[in-house]
mmCIF file of C-alpha atoms and ligand atoms in Angstrom:
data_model
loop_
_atom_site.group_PDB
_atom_site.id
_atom_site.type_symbol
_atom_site.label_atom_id
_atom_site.label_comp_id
_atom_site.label_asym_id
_atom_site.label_seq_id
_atom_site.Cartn_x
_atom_site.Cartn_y
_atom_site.Cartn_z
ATOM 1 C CA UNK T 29 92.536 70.642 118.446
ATOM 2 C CA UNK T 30 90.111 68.739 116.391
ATOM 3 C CA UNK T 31 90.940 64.671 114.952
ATOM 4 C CA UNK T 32 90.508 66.166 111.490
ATOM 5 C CA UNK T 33 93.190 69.246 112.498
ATOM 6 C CA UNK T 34 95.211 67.026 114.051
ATOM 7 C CA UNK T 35 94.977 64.654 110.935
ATOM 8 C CA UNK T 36 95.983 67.668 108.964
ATOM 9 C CA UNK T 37 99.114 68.880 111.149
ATOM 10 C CA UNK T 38 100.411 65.374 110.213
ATOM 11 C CA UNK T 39 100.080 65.669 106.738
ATOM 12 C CA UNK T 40 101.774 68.837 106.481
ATOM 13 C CA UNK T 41 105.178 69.590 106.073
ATOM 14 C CA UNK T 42 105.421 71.944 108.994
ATOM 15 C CA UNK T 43 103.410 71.788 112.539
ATOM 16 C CA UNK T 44 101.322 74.342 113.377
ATOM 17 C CA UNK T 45 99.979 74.291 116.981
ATOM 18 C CA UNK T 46 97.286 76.783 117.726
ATOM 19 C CA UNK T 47 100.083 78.699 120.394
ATOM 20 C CA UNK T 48 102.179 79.689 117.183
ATOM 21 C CA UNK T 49 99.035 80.442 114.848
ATOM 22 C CA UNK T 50 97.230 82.929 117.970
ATOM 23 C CA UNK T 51 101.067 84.159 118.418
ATOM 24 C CA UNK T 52 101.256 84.390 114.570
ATOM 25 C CA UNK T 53 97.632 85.980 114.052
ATOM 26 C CA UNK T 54 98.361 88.825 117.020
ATOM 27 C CA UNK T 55 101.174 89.368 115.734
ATOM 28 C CA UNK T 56 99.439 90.784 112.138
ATOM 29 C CA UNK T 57 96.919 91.891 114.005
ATOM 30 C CA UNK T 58 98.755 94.836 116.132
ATOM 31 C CA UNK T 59 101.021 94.884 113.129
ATOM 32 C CA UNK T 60 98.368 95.753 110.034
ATOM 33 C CA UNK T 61 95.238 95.508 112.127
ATOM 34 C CA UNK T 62 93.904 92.533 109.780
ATOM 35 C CA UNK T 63 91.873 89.550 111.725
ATOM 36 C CA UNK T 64 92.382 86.512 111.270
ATOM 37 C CA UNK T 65 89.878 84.091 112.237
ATOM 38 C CA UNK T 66 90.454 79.841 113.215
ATOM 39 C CA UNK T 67 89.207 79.603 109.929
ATOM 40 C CA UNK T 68 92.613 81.429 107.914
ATOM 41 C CA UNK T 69 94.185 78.961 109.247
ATOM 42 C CA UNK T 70 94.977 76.737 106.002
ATOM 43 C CA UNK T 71 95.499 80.314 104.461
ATOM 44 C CA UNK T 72 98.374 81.519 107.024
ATOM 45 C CA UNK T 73 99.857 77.896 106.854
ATOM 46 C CA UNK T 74 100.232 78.152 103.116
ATOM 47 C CA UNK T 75 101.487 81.755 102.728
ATOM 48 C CA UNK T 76 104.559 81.662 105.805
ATOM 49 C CA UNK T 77 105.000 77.654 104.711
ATOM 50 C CA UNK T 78 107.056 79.123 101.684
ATOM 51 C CA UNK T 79 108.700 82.014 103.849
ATOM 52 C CA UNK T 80 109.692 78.658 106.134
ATOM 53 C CA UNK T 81 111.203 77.260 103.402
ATOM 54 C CA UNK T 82 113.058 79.947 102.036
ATOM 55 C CA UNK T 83 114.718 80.286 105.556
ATOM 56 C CA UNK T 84 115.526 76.974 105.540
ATOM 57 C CA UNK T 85 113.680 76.753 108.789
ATOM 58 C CA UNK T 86 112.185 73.573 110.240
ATOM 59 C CA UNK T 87 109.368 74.549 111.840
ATOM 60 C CA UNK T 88 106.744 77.155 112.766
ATOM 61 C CA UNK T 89 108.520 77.307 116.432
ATOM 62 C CA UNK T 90 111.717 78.534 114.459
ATOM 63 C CA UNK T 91 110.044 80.934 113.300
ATOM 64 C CA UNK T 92 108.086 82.402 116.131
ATOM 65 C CA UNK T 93 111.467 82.366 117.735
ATOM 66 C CA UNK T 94 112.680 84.856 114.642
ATOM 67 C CA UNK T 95 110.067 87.122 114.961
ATOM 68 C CA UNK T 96 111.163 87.242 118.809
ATOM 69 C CA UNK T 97 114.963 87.592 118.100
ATOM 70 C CA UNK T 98 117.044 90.664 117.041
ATOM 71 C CA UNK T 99 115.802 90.215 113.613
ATOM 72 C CA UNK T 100 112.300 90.511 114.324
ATOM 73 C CA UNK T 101 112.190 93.673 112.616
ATOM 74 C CA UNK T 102 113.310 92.841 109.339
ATOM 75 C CA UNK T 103 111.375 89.832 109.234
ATOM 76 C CA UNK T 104 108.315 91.359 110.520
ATOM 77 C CA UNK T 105 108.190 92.893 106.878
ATOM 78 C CA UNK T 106 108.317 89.554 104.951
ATOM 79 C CA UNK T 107 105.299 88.423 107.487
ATOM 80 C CA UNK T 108 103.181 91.390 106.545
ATOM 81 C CA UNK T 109 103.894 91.117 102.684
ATOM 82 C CA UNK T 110 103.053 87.470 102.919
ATOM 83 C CA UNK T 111 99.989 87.921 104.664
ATOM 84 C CA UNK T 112 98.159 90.700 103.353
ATOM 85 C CA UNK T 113 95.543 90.004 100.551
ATOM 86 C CA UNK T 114 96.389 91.957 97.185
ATOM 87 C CA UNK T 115 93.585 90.912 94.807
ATOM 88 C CA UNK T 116 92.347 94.258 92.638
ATOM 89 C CA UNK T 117 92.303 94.780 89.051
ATOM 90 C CA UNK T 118 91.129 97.554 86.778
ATOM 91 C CA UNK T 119 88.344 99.030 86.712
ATOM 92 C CA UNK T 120 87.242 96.749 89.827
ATOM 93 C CA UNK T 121 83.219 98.146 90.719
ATOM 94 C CA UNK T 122 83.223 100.431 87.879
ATOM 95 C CA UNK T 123 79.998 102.089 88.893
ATOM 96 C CA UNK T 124 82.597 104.092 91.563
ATOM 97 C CA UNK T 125 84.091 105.433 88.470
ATOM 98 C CA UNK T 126 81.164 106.447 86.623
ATOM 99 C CA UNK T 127 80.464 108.622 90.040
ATOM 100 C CA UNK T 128 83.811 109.590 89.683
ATOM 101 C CA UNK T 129 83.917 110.685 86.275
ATOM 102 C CA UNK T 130 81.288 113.089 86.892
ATOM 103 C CA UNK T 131 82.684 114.443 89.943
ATOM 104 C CA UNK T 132 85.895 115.336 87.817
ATOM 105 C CA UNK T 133 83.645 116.745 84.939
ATOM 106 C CA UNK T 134 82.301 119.328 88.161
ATOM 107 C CA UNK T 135 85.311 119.730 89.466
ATOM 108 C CA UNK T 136 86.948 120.698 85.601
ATOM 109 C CA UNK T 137 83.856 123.019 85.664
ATOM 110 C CA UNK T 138 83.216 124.772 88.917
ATOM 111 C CA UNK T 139 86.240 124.932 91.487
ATOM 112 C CA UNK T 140 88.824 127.206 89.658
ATOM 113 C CA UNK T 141 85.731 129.688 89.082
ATOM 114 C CA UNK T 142 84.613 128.977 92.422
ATOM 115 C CA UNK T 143 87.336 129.057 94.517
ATOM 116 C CA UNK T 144 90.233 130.065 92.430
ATOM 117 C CA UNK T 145 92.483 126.777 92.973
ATOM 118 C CA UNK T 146 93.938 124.566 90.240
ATOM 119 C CA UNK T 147 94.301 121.223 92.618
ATOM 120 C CA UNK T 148 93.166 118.035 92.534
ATOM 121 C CA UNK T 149 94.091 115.348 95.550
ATOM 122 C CA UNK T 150 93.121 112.185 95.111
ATOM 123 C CA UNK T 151 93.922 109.151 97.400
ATOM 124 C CA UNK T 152 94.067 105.462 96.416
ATOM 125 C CA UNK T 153 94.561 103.624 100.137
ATOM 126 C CA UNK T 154 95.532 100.185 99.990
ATOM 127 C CA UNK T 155 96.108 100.201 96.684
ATOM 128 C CA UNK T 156 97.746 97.137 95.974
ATOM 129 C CA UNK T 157 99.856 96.419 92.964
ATOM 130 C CA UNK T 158 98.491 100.058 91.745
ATOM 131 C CA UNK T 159 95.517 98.858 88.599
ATOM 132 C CA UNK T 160 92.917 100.860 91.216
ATOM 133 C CA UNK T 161 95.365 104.589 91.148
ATOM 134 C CA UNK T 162 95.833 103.608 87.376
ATOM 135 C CA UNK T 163 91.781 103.503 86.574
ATOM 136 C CA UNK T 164 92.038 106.910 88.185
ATOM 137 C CA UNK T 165 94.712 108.457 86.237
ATOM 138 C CA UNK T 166 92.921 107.261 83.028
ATOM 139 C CA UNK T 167 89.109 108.586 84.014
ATOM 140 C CA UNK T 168 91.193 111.888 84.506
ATOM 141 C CA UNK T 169 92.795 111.507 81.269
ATOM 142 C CA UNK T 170 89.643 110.406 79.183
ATOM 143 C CA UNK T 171 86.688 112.112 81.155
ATOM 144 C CA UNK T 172 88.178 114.793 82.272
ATOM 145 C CA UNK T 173 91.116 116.044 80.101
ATOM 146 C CA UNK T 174 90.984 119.561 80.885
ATOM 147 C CA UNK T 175 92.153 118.692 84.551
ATOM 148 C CA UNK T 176 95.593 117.983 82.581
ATOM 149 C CA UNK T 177 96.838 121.484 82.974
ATOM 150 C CA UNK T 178 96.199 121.288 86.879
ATOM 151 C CA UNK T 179 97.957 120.489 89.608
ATOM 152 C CA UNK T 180 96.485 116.733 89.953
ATOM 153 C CA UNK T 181 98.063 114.241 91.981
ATOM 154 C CA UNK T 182 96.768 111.034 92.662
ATOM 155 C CA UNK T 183 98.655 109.367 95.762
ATOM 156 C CA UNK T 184 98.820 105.850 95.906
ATOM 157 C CA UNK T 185 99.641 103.921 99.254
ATOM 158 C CA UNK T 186 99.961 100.330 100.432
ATOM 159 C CA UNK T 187 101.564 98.739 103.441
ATOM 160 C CA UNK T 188 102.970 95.993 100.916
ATOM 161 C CA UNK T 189 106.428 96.709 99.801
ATOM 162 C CA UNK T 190 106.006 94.178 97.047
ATOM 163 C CA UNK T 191 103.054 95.737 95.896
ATOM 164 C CA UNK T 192 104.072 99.183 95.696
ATOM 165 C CA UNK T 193 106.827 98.100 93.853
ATOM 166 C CA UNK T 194 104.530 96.317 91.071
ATOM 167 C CA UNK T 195 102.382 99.996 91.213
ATOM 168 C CA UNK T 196 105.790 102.002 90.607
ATOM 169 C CA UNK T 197 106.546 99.607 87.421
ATOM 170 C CA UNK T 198 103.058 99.899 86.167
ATOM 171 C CA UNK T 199 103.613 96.864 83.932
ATOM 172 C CA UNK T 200 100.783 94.375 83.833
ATOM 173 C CA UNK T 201 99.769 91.213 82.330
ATOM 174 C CA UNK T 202 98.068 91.326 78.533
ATOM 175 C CA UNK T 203 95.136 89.433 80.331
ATOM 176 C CA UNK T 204 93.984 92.595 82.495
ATOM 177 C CA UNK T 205 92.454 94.009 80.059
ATOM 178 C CA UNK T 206 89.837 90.989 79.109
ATOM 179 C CA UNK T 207 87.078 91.840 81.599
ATOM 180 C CA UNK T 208 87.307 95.795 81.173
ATOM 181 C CA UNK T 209 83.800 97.375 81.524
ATOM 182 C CA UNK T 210 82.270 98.703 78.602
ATOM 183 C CA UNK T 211 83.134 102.317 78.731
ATOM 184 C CA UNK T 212 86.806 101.999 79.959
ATOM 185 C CA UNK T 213 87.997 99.828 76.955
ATOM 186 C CA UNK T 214 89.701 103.198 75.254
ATOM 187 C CA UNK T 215 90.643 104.919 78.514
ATOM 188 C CA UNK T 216 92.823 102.200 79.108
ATOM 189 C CA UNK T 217 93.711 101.268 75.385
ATOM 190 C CA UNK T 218 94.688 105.171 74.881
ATOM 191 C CA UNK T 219 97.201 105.604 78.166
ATOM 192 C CA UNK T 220 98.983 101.933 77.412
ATOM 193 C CA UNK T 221 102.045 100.704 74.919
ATOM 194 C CA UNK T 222 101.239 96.781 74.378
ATOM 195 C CA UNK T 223 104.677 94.381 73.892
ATOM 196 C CA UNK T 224 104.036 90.686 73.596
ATOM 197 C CA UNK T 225 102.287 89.573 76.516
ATOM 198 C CA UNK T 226 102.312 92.461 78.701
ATOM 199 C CA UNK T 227 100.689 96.198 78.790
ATOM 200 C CA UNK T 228 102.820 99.181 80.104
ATOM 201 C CA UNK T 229 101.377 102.424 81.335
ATOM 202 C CA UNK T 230 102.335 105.603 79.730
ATOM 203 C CA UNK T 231 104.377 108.309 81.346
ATOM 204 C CA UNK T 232 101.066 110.360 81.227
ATOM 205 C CA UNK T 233 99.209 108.159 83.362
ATOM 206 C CA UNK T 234 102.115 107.395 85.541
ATOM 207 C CA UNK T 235 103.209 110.757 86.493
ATOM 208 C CA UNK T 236 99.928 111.289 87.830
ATOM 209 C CA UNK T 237 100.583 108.925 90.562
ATOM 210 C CA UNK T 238 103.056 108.861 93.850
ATOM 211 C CA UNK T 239 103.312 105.630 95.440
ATOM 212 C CA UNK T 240 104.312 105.603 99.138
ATOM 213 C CA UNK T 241 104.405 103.408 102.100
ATOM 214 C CA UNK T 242 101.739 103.701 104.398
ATOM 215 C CA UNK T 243 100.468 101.343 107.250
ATOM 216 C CA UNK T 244 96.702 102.826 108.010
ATOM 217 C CA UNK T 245 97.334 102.200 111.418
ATOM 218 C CA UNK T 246 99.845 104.154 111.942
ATOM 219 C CA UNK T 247 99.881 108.566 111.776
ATOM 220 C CA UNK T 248 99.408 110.045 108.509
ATOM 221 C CA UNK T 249 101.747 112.387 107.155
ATOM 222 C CA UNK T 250 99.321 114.222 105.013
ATOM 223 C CA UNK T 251 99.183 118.321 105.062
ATOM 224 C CA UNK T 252 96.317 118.710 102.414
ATOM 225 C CA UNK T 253 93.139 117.292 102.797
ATOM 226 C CA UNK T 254 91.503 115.095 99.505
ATOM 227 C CA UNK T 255 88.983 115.797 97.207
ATOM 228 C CA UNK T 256 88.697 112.363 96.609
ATOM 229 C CA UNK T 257 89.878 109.134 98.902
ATOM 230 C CA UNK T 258 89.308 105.741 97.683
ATOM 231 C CA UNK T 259 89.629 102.671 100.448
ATOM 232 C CA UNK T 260 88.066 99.782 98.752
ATOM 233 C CA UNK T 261 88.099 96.074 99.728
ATOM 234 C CA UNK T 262 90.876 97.219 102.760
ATOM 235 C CA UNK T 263 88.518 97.997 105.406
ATOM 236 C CA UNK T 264 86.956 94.090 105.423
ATOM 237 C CA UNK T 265 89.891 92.869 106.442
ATOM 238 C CA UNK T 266 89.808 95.071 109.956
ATOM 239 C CA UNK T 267 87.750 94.700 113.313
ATOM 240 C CA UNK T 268 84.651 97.514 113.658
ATOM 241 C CA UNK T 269 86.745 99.502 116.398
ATOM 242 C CA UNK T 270 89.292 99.868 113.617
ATOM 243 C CA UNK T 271 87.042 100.269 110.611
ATOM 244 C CA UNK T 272 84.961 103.127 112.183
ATOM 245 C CA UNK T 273 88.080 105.102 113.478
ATOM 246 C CA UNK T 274 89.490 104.771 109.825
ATOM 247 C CA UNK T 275 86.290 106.153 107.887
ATOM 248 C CA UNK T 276 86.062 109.044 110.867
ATOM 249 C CA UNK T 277 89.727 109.379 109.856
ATOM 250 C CA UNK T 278 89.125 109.822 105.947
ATOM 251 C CA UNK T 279 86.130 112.032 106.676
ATOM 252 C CA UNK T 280 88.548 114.429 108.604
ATOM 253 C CA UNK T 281 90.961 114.386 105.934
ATOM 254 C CA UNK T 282 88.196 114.824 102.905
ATOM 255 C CA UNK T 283 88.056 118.638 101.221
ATOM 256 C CA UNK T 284 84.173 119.860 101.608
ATOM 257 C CA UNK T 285 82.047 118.549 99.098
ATOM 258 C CA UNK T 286 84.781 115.790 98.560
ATOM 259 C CA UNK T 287 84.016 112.354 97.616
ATOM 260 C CA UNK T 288 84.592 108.721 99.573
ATOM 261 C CA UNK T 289 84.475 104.974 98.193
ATOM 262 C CA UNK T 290 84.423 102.403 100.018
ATOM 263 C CA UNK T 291 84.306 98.707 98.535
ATOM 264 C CA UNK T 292 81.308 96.670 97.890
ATOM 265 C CA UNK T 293 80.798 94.624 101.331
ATOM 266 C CA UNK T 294 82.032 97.954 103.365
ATOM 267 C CA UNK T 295 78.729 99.796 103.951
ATOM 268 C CA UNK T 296 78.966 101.165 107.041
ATOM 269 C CA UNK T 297 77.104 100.811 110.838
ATOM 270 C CA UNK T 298 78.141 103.922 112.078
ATOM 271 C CA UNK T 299 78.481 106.380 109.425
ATOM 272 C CA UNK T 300 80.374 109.855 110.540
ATOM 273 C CA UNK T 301 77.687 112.479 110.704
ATOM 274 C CA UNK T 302 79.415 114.749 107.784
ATOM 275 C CA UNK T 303 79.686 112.495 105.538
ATOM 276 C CA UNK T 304 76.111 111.229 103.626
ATOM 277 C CA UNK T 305 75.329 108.502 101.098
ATOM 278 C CA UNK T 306 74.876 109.239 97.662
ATOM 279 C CA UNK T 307 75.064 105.921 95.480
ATOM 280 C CA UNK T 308 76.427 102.158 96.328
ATOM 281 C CA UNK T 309 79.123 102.621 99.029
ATOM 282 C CA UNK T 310 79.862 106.268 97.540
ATOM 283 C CA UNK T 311 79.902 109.456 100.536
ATOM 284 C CA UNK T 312 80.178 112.646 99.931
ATOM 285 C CA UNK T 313 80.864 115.188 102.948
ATOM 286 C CA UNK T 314 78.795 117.437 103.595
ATOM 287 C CA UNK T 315 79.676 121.031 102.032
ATOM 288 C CA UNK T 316 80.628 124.279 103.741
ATOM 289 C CA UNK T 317 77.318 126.186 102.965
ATOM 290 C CA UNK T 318 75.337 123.101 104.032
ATOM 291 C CA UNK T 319 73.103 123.224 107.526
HETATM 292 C C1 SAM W 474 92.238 93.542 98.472
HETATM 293 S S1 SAM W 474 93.449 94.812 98.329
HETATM 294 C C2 SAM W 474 92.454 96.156 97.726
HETATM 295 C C3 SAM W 474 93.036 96.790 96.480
HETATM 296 C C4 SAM W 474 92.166 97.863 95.827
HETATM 297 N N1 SAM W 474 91.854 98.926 96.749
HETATM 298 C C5 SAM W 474 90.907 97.271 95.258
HETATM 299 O O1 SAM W 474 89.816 97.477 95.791
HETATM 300 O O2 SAM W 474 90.994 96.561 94.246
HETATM 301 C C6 SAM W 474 93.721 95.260 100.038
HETATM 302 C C7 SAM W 474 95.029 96.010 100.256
HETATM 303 O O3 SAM W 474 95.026 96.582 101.569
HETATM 304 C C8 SAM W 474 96.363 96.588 102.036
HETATM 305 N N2 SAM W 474 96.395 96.731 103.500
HETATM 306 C C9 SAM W 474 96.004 95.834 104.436
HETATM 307 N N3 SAM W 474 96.215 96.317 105.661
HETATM 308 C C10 SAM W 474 96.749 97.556 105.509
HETATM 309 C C11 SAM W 474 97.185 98.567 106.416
HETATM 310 N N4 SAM W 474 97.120 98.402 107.739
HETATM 311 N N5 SAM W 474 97.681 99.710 105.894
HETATM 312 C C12 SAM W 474 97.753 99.886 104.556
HETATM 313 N N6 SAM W 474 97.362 98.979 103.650
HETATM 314 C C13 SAM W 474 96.868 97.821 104.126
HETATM 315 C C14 SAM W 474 96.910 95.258 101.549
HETATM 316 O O4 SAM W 474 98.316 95.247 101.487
HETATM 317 C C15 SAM W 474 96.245 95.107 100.182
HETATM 318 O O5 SAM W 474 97.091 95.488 99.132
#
């Protein structure tokens, strides 16, 4: 341990020897598959210091005892909520939108003619508190509202309990909608009901979306396969191994022709061969008549 780390354990209201935080940070890692580095240190201290508190424990060594004890389990879900990073808002890289706006506007155009099938899956993973899902119900709604009479479904899924319960609500602050991008101001404006200082969505954008528990990691229950998956600002957060097995994952589970995004730091080293770059972190897999 360093003078200055040391320095800082004193200071703090709770010790936190580097045993507990590599105990702490495997922990999340085999749990959610996020990394945590020496240097989210300050950043796991601060989010489990509260967690400490609240269970009236005195020290990290309490709680690593916890997460060993019969109640492991339940806790285990606390440690994941309080550790995963949930920042997103609407509209977030709006260029992905524009893409997927048009894809929509083909979709609307060519696939019932085409192929005879009113269906549209889309996938939000790691959504968060839901304002990425909710920019895809209203580009449906305002781009492409023919799509309305079809069977669209947009599924939304986080590993965050919390979260997903913020996405089911779809109640946000009035202050989301000051940095919208031009182009998405009415979109939005036309699918909300404003009271005081919040905005609600409207059953017409809601009932487009089904949020659902789902740790990445873990199988996927899925029986269709996605015209469109979204995985934005999640991957980041995981080691290559992990990353690369995910987007081979999402290829597998993408329609022909379908679309991927990925977020703005997650371009890829080793790209699955089906799936092809088309636009700033935006894949498209390859289609059935293709090679
Ligand atoms: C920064 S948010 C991204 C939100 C949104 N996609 C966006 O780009 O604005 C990352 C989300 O990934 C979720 N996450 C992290 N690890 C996960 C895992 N193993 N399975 C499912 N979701 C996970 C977190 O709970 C968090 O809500």
């Amino acid at each position: 341990m360093t003078r200055s780390n040391e320095t800082q354990d004193r200071q703090r209201e709770f010790a936190l020897s580097n045993k507990e935080f590599e105990k702490l940070t495997g922990l999340v890692h085999s749990l959610t598959g996020i990394v945590l580095g020496e240097h989210k240190k300050d950043m796991l201290y601060s989010r489990l210091a509260r967690r400490l508190r609240d269970l009236g424990l005195q020290s990290f060594n309490q709680y690593c005892a916890l997460l060993d004890s019969q109640q492991a389990a339940k806790e285990t879900g606390f440690l994941v909520n309080a550790i995963t990073t949930n920042l997103t808002k609407l509209y977030r890289e709006s260029h992905h939108f524009d893409s997927l706006a048009s894809y929509l506007q083909t979709i609307q155009k060519d696939k019932y003619r085409k192929t005879g099938d009113k269906t549209v899956l889309i996938w939000s993973a790691g959504c968060s508190s839901g304002e990425e899902p909710y920019s895809i119900a209203t580009t449906i709604l305002s781009k492409a509202p023919l799509l309305s009479n079809w069977n669209v479904k947009i599924l939304a899924t986080d590993l965050d309990t919390n979260m997903l319960a913020k996405g089911r609500e779809g109640v946000y602050p009035l202050s989301s909608l000051d940095s919208l991008p031009y182009g998405y101001k009415t979109a939005i404006k036309d699918n909300i009901q404003t009271k005081d200082t919040e905005i609600k969505f409207r059953d017409r954008a809601k009932s487009l979306i089904h949020f659902k528990q789902l740790n990445l990691l873990h199988e996927w229950p899925m029986k269709h396969k996605f015209d469109i998956i979204f995985c934005r600002n999640v991957l980041i957060y995981f080691d290559a191994e992990t990353k690369d097995n995910l987007v081979q994952r999402f290829t597998e589970n993408l329609r022909p022709d379908g679309m991927l995004f990925l977020g703005h730091s997650e371009s890829l080293m080793h790209k699955p061969e089906e799936i092809k770059l088309i636009g700033k972190t935006t894949y498209v897999k390859e289609s059935l008549s293709d090679g």
